[in-house]
PDB file of C-alpha atoms and ligand atoms in Angstrom:
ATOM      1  CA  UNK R   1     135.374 175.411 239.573  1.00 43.00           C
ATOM      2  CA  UNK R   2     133.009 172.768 238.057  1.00 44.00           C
ATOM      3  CA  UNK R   3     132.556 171.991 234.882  1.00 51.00           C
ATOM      4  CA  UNK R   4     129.650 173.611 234.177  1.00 54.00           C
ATOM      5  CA  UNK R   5     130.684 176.521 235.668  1.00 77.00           C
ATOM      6  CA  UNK R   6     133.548 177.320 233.059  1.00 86.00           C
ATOM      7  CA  UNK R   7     132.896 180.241 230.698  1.00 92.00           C
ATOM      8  CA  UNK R   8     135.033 178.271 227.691  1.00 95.00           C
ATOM      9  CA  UNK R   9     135.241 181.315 225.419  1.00 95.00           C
ATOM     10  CA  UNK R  10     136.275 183.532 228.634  1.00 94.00           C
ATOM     11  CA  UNK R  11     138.866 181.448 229.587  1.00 96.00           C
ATOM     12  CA  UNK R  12     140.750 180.239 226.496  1.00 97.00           C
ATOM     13  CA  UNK R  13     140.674 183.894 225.714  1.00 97.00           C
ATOM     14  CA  UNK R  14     143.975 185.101 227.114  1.00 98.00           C
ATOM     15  CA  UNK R  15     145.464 181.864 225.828  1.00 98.00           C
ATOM     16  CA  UNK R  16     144.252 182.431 222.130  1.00 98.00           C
ATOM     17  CA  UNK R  17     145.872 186.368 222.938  1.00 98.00           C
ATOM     18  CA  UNK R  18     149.126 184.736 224.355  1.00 98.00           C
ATOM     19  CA  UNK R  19     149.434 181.828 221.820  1.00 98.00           C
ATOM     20  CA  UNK R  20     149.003 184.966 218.760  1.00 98.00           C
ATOM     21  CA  UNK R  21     151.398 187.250 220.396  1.00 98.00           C
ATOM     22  CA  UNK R  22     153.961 184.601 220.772  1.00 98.00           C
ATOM     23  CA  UNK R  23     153.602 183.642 217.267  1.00 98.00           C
ATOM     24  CA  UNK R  24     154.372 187.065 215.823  1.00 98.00           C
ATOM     25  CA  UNK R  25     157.187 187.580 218.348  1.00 98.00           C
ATOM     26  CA  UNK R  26     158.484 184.389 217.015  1.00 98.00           C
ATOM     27  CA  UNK R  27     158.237 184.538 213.610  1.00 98.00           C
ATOM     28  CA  UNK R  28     159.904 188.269 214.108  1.00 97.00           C
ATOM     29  CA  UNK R  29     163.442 187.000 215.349  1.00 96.00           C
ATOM     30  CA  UNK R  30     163.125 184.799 212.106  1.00 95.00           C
ATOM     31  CA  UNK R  31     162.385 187.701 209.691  1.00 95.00           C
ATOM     32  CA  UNK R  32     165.396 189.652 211.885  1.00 96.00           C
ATOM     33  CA  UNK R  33     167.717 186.744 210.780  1.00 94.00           C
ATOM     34  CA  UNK R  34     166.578 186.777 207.334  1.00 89.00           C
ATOM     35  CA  UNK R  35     167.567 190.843 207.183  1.00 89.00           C
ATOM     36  CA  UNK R  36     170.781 190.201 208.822  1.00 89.00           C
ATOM     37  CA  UNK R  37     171.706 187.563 205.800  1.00 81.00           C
ATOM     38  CA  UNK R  38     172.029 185.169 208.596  1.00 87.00           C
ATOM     39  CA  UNK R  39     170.793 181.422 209.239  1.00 89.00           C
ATOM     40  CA  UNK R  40     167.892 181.249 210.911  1.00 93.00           C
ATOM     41  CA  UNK R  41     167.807 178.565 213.936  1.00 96.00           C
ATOM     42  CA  UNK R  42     164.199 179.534 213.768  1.00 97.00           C
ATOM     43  CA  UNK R  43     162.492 177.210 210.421  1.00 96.00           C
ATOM     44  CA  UNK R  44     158.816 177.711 211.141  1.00 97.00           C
ATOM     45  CA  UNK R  45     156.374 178.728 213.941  1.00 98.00           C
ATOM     46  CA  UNK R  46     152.956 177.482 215.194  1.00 98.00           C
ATOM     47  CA  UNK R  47     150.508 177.380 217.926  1.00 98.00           C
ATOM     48  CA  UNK R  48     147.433 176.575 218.932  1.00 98.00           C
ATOM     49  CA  UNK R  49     145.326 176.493 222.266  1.00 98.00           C
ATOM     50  CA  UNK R  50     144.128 173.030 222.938  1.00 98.00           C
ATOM     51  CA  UNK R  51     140.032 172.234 222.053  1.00 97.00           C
ATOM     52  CA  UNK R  52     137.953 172.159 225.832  1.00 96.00           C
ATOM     53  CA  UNK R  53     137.519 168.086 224.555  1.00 95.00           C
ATOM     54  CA  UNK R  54     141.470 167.574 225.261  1.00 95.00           C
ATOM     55  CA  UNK R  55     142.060 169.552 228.175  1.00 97.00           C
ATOM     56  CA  UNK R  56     139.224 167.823 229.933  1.00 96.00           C
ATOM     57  CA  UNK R  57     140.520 164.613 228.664  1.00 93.00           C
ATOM     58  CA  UNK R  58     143.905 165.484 229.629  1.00 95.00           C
ATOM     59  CA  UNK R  59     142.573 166.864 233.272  1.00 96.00           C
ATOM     60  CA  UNK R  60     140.657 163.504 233.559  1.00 95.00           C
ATOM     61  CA  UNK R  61     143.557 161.184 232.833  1.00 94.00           C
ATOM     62  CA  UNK R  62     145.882 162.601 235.494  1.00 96.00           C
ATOM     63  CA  UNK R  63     143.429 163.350 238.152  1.00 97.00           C
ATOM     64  CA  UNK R  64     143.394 167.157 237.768  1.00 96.00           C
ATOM     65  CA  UNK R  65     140.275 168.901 239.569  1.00 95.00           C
ATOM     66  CA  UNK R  66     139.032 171.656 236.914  1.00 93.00           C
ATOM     67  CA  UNK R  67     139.563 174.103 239.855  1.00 93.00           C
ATOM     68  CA  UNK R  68     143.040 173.036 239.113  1.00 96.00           C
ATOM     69  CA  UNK R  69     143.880 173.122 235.135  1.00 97.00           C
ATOM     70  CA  UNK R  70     145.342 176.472 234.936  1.00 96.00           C
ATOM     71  CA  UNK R  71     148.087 175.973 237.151  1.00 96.00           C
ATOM     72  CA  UNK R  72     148.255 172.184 236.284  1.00 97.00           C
ATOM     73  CA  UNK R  73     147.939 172.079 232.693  1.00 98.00           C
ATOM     74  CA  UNK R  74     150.872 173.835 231.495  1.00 97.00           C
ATOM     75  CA  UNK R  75     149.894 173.176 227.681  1.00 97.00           C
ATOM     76  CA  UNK R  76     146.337 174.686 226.926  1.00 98.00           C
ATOM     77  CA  UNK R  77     148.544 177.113 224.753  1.00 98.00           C
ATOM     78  CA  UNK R  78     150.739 175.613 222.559  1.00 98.00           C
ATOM     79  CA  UNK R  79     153.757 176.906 220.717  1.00 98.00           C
ATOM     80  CA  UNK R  80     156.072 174.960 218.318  1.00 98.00           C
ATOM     81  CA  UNK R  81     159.392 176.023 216.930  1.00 98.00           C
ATOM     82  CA  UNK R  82     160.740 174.096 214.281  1.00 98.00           C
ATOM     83  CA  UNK R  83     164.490 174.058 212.739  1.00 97.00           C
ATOM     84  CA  UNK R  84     166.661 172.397 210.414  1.00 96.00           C
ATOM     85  CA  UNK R  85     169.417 171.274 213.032  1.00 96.00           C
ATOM     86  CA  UNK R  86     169.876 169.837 216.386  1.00 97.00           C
ATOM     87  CA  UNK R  87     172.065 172.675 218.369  1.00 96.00           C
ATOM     88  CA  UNK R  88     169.132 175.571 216.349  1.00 97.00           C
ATOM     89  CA  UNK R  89     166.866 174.002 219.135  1.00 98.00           C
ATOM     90  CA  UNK R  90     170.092 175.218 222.053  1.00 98.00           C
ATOM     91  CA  UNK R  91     170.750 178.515 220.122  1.00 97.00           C
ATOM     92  CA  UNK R  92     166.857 179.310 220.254  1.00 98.00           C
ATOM     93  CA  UNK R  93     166.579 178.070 224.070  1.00 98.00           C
ATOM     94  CA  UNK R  94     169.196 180.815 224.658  1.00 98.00           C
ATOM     95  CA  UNK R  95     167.595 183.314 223.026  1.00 98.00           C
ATOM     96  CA  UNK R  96     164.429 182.612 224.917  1.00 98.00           C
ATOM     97  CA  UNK R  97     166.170 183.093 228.107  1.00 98.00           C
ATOM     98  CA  UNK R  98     167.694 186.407 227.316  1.00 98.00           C
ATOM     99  CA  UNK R  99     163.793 187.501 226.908  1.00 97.00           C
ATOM    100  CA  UNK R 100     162.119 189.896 229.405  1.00 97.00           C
ATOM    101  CA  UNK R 101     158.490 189.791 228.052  1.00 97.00           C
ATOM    102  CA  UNK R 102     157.633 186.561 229.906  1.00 98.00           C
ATOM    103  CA  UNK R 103     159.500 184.236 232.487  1.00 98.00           C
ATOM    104  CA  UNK R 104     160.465 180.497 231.998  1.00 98.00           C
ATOM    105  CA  UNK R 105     159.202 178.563 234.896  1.00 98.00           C
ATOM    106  CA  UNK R 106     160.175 174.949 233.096  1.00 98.00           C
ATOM    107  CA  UNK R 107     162.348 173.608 230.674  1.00 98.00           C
ATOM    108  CA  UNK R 108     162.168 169.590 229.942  1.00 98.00           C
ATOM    109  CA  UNK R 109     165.419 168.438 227.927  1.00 98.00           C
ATOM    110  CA  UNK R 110     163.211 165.238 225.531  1.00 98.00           C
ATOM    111  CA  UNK R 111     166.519 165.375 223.311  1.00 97.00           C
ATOM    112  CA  UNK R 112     169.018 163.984 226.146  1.00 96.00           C
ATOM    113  CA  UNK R 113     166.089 162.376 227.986  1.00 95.00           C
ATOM    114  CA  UNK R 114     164.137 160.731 225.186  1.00 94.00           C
ATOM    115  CA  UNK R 115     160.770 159.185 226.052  1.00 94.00           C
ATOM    116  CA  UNK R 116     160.202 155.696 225.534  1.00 91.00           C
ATOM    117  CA  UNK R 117     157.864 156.670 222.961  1.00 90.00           C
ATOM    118  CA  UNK R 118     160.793 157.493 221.116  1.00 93.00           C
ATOM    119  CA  UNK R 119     159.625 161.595 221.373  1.00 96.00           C
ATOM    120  CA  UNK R 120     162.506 164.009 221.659  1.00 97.00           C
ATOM    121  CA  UNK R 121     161.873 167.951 221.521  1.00 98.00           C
ATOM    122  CA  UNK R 122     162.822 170.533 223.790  1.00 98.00           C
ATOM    123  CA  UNK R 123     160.320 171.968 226.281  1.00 98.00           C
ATOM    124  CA  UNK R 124     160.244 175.420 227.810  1.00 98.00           C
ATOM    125  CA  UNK R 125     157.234 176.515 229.611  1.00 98.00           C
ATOM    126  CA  UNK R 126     156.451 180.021 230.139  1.00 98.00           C
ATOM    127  CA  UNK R 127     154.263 182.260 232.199  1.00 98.00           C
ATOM    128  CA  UNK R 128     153.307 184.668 229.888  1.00 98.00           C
ATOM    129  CA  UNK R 129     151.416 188.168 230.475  1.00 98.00           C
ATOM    130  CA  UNK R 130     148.520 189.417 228.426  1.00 98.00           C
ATOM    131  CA  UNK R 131     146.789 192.624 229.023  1.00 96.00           C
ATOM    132  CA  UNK R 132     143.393 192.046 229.477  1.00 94.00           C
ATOM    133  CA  UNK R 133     140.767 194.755 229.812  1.00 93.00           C
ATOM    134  CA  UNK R 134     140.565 193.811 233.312  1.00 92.00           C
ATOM    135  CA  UNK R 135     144.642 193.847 234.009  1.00 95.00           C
ATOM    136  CA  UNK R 136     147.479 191.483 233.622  1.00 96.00           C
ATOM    137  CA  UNK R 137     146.269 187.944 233.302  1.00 97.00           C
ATOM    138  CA  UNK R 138     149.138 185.782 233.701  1.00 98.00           C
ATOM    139  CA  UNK R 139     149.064 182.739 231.231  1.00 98.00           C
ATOM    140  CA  UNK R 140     151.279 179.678 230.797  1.00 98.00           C
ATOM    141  CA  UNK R 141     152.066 178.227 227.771  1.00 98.00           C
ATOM    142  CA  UNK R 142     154.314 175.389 226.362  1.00 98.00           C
ATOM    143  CA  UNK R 143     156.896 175.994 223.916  1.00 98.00           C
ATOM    144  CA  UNK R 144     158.163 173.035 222.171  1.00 98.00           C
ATOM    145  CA  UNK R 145     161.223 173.229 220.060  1.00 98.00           C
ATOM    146  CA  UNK R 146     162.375 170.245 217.483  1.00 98.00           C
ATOM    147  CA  UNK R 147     163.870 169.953 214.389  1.00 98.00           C
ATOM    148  CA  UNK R 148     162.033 169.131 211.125  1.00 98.00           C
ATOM    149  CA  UNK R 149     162.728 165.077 211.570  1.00 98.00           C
ATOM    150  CA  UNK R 150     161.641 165.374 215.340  1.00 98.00           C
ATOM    151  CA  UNK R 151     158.492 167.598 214.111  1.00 98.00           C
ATOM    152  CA  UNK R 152     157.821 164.793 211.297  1.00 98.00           C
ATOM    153  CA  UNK R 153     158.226 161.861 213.649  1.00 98.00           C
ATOM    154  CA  UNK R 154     155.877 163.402 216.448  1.00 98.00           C
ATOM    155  CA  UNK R 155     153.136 164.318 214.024  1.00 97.00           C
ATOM    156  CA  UNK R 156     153.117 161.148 212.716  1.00 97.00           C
ATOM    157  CA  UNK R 157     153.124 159.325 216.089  1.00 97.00           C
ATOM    158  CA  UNK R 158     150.631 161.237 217.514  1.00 95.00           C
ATOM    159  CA  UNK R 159     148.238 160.744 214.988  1.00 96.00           C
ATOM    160  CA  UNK R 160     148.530 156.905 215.615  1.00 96.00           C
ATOM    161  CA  UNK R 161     148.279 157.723 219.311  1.00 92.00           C
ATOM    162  CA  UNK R 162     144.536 159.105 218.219  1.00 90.00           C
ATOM    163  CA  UNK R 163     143.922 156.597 215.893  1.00 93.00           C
ATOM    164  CA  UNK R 164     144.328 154.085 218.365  1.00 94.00           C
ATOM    165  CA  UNK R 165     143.669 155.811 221.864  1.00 89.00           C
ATOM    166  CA  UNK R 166     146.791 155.824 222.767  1.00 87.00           C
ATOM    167  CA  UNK R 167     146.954 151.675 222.688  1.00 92.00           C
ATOM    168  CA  UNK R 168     149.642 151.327 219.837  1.00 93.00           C
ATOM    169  CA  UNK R 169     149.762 147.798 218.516  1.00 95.00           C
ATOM    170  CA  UNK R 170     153.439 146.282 219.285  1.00 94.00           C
ATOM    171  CA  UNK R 171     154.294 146.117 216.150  1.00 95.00           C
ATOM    172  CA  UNK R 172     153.961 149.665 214.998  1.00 95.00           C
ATOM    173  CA  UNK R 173     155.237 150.640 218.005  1.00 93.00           C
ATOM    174  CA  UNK R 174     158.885 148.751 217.134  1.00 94.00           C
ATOM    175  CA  UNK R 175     158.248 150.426 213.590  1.00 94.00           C
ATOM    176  CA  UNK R 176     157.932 153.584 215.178  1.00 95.00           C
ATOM    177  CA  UNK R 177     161.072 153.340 217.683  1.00 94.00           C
ATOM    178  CA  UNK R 178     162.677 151.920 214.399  1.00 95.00           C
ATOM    179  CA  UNK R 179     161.829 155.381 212.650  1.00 97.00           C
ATOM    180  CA  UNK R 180     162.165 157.493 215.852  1.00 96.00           C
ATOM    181  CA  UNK R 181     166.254 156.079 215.463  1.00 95.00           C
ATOM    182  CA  UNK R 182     166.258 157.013 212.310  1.00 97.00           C
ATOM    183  CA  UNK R 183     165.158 160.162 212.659  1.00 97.00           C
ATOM    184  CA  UNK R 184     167.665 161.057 215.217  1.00 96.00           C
ATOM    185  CA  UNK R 185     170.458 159.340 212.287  1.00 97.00           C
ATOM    186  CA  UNK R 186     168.861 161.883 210.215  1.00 97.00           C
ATOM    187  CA  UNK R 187     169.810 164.677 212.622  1.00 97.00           C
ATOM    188  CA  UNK R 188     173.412 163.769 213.362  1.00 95.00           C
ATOM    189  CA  UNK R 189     173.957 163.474 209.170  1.00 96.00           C
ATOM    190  CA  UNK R 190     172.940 166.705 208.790  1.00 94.00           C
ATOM    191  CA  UNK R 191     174.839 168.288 211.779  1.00 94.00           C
ATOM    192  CA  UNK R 192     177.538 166.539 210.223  1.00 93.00           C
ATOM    193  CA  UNK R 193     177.127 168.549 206.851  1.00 91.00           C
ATOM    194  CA  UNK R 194     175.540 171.424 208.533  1.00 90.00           C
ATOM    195  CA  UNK R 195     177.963 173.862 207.719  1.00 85.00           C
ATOM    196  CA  UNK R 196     177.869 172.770 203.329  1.00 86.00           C
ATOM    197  CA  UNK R 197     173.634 172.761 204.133  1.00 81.00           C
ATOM    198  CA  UNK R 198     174.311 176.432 204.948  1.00 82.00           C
ATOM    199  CA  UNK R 199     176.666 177.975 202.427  1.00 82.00           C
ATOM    200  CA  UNK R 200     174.377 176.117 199.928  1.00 83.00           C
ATOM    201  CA  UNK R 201     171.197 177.700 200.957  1.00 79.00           C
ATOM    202  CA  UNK R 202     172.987 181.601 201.136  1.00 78.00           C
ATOM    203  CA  UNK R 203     174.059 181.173 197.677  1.00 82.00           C
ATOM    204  CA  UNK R 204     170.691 180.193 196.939  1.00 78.00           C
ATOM    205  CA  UNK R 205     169.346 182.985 198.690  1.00 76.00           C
ATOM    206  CA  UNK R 206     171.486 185.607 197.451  1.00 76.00           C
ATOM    207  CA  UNK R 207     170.677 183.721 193.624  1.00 77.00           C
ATOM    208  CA  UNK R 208     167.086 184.406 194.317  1.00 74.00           C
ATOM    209  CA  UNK R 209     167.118 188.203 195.705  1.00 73.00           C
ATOM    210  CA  UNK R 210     169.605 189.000 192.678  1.00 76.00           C
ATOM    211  CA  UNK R 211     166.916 187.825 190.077  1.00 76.00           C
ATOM    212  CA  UNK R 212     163.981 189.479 192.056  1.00 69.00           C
ATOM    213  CA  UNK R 213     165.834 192.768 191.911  1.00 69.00           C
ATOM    214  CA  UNK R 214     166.375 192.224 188.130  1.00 64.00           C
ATOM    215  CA  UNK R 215     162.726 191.501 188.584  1.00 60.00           C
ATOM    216  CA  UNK R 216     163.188 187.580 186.750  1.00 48.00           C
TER     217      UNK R 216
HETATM  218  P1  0O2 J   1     148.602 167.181 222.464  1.00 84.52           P
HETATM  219  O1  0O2 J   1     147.466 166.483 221.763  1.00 84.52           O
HETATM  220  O2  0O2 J   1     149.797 167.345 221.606  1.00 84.52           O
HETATM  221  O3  0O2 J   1     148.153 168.448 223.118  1.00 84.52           O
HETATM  222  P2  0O2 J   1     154.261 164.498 231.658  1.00 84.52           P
HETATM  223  O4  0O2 J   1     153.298 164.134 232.752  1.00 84.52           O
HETATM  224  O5  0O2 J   1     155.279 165.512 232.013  1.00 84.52           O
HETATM  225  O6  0O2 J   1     154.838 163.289 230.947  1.00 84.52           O
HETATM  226  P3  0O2 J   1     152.837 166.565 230.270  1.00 84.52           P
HETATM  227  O7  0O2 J   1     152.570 167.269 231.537  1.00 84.52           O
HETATM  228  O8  0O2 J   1     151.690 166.503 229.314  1.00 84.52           O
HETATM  229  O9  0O2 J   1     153.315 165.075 230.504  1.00 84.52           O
HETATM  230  O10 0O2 J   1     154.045 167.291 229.635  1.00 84.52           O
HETATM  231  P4  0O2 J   1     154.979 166.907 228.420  1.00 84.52           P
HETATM  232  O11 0O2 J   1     155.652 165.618 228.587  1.00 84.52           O
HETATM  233  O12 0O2 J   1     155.814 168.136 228.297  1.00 84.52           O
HETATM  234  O13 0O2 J   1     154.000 166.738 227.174  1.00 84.52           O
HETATM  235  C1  0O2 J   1     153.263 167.778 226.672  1.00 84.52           C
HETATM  236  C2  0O2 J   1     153.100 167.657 225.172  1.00 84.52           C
HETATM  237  O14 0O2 J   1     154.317 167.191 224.563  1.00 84.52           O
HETATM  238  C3  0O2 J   1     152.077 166.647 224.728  1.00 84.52           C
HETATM  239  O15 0O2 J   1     150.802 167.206 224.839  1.00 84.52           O
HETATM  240  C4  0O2 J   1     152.514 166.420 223.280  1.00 84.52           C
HETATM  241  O16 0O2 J   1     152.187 167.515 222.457  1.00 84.52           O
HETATM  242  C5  0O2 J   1     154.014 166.380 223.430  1.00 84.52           C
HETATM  243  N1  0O2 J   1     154.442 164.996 223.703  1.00 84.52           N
HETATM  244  C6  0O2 J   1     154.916 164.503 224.863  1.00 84.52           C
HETATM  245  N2  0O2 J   1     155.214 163.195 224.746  1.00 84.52           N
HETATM  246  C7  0O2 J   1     154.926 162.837 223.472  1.00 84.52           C
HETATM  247  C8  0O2 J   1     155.033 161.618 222.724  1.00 84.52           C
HETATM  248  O17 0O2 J   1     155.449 160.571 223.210  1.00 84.52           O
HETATM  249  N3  0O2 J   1     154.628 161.676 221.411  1.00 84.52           N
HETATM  250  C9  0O2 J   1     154.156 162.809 220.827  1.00 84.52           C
HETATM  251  N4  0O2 J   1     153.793 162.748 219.532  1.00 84.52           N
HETATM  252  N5  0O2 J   1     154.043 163.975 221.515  1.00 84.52           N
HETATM  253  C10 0O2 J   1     154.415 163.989 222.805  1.00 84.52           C
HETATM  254  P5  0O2 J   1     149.539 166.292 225.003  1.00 84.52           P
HETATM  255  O18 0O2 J   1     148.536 167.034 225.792  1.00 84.52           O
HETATM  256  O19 0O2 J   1     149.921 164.950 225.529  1.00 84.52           O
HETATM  257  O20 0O2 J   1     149.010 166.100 223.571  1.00 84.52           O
END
């Protein structure tokens, strides 16, 4: 398939389909939580499909023929799952597995195996099906799961990535590893005082439906 060949709007359309289906499924086991009265390991939920100007810089970087980027570019649709602590991200990689409305073909483990970027989130990648109006188009899409320091550490370092094409000066780049360390302090602090985090944020929660039933 050349370049010029691609119908854009044709074929980021299942992916724009997947990417809003998986958001609602998502950001449904959260709302289930929130019934139940229990924590959510689920914080927030995104996605996005990537713009054609990344995937064909992405597809010219590692050598990808265009032919090739559906099978080969497993993030043109783009989840992100973001929670408060550390095992959330296992708790929510479980629950993705007991799932039978799409089938993990990946899962990449940044958390043990950090990058030397300092990056650490948890990757599962999915072939998804959408119903098209021609039949079951099978997608794939990336879900990446990290807490809220990993999430705030990422966005930050990828925007520096763009800033500077991906050439970091070496000094921002110890900075960053410096902050990437902290981060993960950040995470084991909390884990530590996960369980006070939690009783402190029922009260609140049970504080706040009290006084909206007494409508204050
Ligand atoms: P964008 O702009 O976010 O879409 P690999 O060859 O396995 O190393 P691959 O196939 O791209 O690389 O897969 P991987 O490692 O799972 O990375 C996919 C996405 O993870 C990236 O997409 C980023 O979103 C995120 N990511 C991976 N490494 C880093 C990192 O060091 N810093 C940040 N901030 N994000 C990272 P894209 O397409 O690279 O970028």
């Amino acid at each position: 398939m050349m370049e010029e060949n691609i119908n854009w709007s044709t074929f980021l359309a299942p992916y724009h389909q997947a990417v809003d289906e998986l958001k609602v499924k998502l950001r449904g086991m959260r709302k289930q939580y929130e019934i139940e009265a229990k924590h959510s390991p689920i914080e927030l939920v995104t996605g996005r499909v990537k713009s054609t100007s990344s995937i064909l810089d992405k597809a010219n970087r590692k050598g990808i023929p265009l032919s090739e980027i559906e099978e080969r570019i497993q993030d043109i649709g783009g989840v992100r799952i973001v929670c408060q602590f550390v095992d959330d991200i296992y708790t929510i990689v479980e629950l993705l597995r007991a799932r039978h409305d799409f089938e993990i073909i990946e899962e990449k483990d940044y958390i043990k195996d950090e990058k030397s970027s300092g990056y650490r989130s948890y990757h599962v990648v999915i072939h998804y099906p959408v119903a098209t109006i021609h039949g079951e188009k099978f997608v794939l899409v990336e879900i990446q799961i990290r807490t809220l320091a990993m999430n705030f550490w990422a966005i930050n370092e990828h925007s520096l990535n763009y800033k500077y094409s991906g050439e970091i000066p070496k000094e921002i780049q110890t900075r960053l590893q410096r902050a990437a360390e902290a981060a993960f302090q950040l995470d084991e602090e909390m884990a530590k005082i996960k369980d006070e985090v939690q009783e402190a944020q029922w009260i609140f929660h049970q504080y706040k439906s009290k006084s909206h039933k007494k409508g204050g």
